[in-house]
Tab-separated table of N, CA and C in Angstrom:
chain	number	residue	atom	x	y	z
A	1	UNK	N	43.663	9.436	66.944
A	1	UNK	CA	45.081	9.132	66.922
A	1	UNK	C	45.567	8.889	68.346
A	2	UNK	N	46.708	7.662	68.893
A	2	UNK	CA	47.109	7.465	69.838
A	2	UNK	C	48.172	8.556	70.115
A	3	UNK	N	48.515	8.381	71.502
A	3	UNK	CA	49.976	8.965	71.966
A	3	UNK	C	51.221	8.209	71.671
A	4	UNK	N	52.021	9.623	70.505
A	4	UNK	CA	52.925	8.412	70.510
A	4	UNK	C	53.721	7.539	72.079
A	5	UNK	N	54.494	6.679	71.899
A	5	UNK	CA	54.945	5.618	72.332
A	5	UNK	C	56.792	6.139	72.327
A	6	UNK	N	57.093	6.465	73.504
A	6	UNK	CA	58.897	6.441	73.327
A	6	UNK	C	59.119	5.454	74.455
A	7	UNK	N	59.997	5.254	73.333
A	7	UNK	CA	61.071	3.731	73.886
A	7	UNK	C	62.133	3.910	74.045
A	8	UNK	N	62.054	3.531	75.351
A	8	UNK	CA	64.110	3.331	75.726
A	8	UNK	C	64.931	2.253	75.224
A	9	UNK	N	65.948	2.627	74.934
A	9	UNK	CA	66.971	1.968	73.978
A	9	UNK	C	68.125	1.925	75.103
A	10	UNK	N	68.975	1.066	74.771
A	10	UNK	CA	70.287	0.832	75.812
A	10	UNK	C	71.297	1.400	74.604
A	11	UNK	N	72.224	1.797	75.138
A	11	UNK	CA	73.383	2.457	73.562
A	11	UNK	C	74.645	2.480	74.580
A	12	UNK	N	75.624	2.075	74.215
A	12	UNK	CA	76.950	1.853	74.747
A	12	UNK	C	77.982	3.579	74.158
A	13	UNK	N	78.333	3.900	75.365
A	13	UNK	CA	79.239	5.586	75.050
A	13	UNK	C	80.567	5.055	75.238
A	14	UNK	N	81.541	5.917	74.924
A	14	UNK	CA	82.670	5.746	75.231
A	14	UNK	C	83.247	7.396	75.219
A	15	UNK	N	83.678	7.620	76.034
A	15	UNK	CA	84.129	9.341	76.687
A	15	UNK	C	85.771	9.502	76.870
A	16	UNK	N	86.125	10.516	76.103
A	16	UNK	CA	87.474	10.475	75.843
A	16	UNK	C	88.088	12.019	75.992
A	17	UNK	N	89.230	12.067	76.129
A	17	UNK	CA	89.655	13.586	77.160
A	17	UNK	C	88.640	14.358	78.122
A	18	UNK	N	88.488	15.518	77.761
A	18	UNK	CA	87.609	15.788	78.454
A	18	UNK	C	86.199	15.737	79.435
A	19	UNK	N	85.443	14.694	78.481
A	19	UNK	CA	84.286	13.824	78.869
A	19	UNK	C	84.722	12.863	79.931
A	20	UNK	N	85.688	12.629	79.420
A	20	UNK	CA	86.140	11.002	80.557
A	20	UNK	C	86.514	11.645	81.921
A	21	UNK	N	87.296	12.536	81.737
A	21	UNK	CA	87.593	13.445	83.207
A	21	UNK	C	86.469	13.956	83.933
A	22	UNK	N	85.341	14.351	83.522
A	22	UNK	CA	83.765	14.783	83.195
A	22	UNK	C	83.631	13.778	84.439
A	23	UNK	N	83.034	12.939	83.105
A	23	UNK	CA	82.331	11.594	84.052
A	23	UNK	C	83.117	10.924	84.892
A	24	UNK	N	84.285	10.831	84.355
A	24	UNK	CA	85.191	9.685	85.896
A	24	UNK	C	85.105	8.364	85.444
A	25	UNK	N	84.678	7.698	84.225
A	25	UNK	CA	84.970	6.576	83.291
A	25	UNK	C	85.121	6.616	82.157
A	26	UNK	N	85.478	5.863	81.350
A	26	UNK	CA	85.749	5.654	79.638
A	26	UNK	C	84.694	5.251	78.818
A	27	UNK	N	83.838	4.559	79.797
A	27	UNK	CA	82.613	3.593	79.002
A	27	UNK	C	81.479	3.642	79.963
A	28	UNK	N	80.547	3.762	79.216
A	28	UNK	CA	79.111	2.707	79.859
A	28	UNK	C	77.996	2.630	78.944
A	29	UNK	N	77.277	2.007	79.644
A	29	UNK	CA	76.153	1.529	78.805
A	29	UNK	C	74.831	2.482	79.179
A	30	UNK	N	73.991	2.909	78.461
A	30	UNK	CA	73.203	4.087	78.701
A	30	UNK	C	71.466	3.595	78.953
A	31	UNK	N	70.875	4.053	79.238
A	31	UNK	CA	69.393	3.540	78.782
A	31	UNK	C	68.657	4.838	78.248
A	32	UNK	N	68.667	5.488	77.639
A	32	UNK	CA	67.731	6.582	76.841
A	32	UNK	C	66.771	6.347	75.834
A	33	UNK	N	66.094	7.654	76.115
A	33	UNK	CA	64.908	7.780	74.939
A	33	UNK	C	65.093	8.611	74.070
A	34	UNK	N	66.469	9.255	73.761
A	34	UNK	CA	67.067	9.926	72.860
A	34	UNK	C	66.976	9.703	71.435
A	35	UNK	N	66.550	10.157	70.604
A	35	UNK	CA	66.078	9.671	68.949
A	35	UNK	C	67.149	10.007	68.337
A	36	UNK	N	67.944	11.177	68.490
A	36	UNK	CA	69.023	11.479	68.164
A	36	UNK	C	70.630	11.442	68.861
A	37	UNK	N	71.621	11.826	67.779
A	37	UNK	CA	73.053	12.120	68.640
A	37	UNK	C	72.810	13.196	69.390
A	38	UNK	N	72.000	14.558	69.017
A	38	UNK	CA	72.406	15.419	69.672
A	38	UNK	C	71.534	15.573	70.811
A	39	UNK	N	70.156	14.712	71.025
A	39	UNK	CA	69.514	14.253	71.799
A	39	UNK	C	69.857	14.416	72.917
A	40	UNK	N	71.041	12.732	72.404
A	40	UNK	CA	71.380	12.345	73.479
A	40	UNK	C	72.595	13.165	74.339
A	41	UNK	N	73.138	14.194	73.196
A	41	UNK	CA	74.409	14.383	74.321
A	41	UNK	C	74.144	15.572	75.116
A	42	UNK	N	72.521	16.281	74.807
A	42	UNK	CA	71.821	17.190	75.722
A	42	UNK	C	71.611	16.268	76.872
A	43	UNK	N	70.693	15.257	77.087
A	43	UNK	CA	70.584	14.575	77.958
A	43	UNK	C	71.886	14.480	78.847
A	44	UNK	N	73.262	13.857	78.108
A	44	UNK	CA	74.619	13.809	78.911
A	44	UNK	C	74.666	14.929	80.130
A	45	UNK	N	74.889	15.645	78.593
A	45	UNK	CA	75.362	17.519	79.174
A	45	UNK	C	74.359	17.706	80.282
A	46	UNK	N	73.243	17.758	80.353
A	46	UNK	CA	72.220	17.910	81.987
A	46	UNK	C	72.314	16.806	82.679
A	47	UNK	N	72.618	15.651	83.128
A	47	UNK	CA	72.612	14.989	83.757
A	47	UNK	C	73.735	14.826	84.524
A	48	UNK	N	74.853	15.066	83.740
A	48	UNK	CA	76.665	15.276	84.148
A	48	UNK	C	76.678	16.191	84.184
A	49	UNK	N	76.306	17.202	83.527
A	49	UNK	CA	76.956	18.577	83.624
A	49	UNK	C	78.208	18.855	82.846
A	50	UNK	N	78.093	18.239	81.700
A	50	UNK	CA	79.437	18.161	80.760
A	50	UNK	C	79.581	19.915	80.551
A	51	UNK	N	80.802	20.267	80.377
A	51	UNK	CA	80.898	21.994	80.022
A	51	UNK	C	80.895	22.329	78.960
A	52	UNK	N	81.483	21.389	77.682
A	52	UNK	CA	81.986	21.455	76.189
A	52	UNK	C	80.405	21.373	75.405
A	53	UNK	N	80.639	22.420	74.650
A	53	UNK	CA	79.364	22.533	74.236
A	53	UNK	C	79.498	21.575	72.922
A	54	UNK	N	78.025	21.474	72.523
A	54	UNK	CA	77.805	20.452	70.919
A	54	UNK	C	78.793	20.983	70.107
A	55	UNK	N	78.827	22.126	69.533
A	55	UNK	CA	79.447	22.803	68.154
A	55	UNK	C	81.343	22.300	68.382
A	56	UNK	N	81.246	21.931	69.463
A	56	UNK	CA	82.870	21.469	69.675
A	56	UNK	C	83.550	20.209	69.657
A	57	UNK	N	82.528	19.786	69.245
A	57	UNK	CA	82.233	18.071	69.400
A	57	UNK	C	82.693	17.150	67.965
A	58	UNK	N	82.758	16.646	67.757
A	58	UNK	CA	82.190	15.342	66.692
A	58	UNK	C	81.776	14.348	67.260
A	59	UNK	N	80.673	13.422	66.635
A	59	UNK	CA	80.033	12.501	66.833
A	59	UNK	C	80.231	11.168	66.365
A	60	UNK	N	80.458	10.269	66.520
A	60	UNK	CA	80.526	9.034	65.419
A	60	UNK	C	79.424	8.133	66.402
A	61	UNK	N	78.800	7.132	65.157
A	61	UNK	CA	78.040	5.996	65.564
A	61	UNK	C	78.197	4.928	64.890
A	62	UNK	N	78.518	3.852	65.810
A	62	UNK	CA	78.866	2.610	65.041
A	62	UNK	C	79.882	2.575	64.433
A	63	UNK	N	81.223	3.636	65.251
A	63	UNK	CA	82.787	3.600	64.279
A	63	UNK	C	82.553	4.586	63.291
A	64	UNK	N	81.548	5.509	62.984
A	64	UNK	CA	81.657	6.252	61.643
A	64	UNK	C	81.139	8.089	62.058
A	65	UNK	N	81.866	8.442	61.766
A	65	UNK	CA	81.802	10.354	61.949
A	65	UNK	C	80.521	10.071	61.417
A	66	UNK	N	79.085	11.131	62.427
A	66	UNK	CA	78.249	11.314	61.235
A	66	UNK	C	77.607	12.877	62.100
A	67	UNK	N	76.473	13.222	61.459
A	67	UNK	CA	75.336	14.247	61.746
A	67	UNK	C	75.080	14.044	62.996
A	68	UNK	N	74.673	14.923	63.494
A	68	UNK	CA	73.757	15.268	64.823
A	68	UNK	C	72.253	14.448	65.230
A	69	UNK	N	71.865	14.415	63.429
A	69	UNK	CA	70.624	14.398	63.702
A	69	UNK	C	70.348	12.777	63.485
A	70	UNK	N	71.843	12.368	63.110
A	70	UNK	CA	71.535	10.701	63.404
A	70	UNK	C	71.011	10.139	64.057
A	71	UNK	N	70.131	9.486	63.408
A	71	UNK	CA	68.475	8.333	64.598
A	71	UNK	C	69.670	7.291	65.469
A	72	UNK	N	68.751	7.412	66.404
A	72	UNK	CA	69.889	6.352	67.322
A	72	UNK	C	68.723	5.065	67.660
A	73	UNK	N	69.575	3.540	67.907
A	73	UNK	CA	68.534	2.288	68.161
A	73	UNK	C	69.393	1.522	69.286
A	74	UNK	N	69.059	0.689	69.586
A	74	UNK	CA	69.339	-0.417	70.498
A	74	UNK	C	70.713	-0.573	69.978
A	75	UNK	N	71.716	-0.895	71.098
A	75	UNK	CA	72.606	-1.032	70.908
A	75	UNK	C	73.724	-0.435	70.081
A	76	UNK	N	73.264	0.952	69.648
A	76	UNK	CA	74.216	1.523	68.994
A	76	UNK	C	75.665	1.502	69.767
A	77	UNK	N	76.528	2.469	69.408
A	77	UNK	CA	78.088	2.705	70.077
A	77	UNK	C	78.141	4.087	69.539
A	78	UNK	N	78.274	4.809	70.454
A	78	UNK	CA	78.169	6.394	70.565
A	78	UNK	C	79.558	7.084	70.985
A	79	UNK	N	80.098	7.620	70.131
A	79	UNK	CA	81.730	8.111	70.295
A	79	UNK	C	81.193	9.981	70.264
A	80	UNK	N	81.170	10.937	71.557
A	80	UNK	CA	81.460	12.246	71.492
A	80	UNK	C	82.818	12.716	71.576
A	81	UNK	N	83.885	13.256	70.574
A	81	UNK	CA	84.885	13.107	70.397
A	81	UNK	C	84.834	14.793	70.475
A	82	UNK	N	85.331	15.549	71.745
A	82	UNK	CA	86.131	16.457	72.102
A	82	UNK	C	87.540	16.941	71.459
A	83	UNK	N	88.069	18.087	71.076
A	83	UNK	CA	89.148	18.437	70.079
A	83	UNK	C	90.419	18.379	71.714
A	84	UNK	N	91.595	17.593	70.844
A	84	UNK	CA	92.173	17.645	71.326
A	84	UNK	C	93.734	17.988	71.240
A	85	UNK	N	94.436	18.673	71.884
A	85	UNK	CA	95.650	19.077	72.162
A	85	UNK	C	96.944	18.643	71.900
A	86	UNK	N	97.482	18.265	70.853
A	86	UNK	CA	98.619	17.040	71.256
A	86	UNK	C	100.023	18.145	71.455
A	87	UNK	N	101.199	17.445	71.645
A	87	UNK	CA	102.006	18.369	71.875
A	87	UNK	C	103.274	17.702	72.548
């Protein structure tokens, strides 16, 4: 049997309250080898240093709330949606 093979995928984020203050933009385009949402937003969280943990989160891909364990591909659109405050 070979080794598997991981492939980097490009996936477009968009970061909103908290995240966006985080990172210091609204958008970008990513290059990961993340298979999953929650993959990827470990990867985020160590690389930025995001503070808000997963369980506080929602996720959507492609415009739609989903699981954690959603497979992610080329070009997805990755929304981590932080709870927010209105008032």
């Amino acid at each position: 049997m070979g080794a598997m093979v991981v492939k980097e995928k490009l996936v477009h984020i968009q970061y909103f309250a908290i995240l966006r203050e985080a990172r210091g933009k609204t958008e970008e385009d990513i290059q990961t080898t993340a298979a999953t949402a929650q993959e990827l937003y470990k990867e985020l969280k160590n690389k930025f240093g995001f503070q808000i943990f997963q369980d506080s989160l929602r996720v959507c891909v492609n415009d739609e709330f989903c699981d954690w364990q959603t497979g992610l591909k080329e070009g997805d659109r990755i929304v981590f949606i932080p709870p927010v405050a209105g008032g």
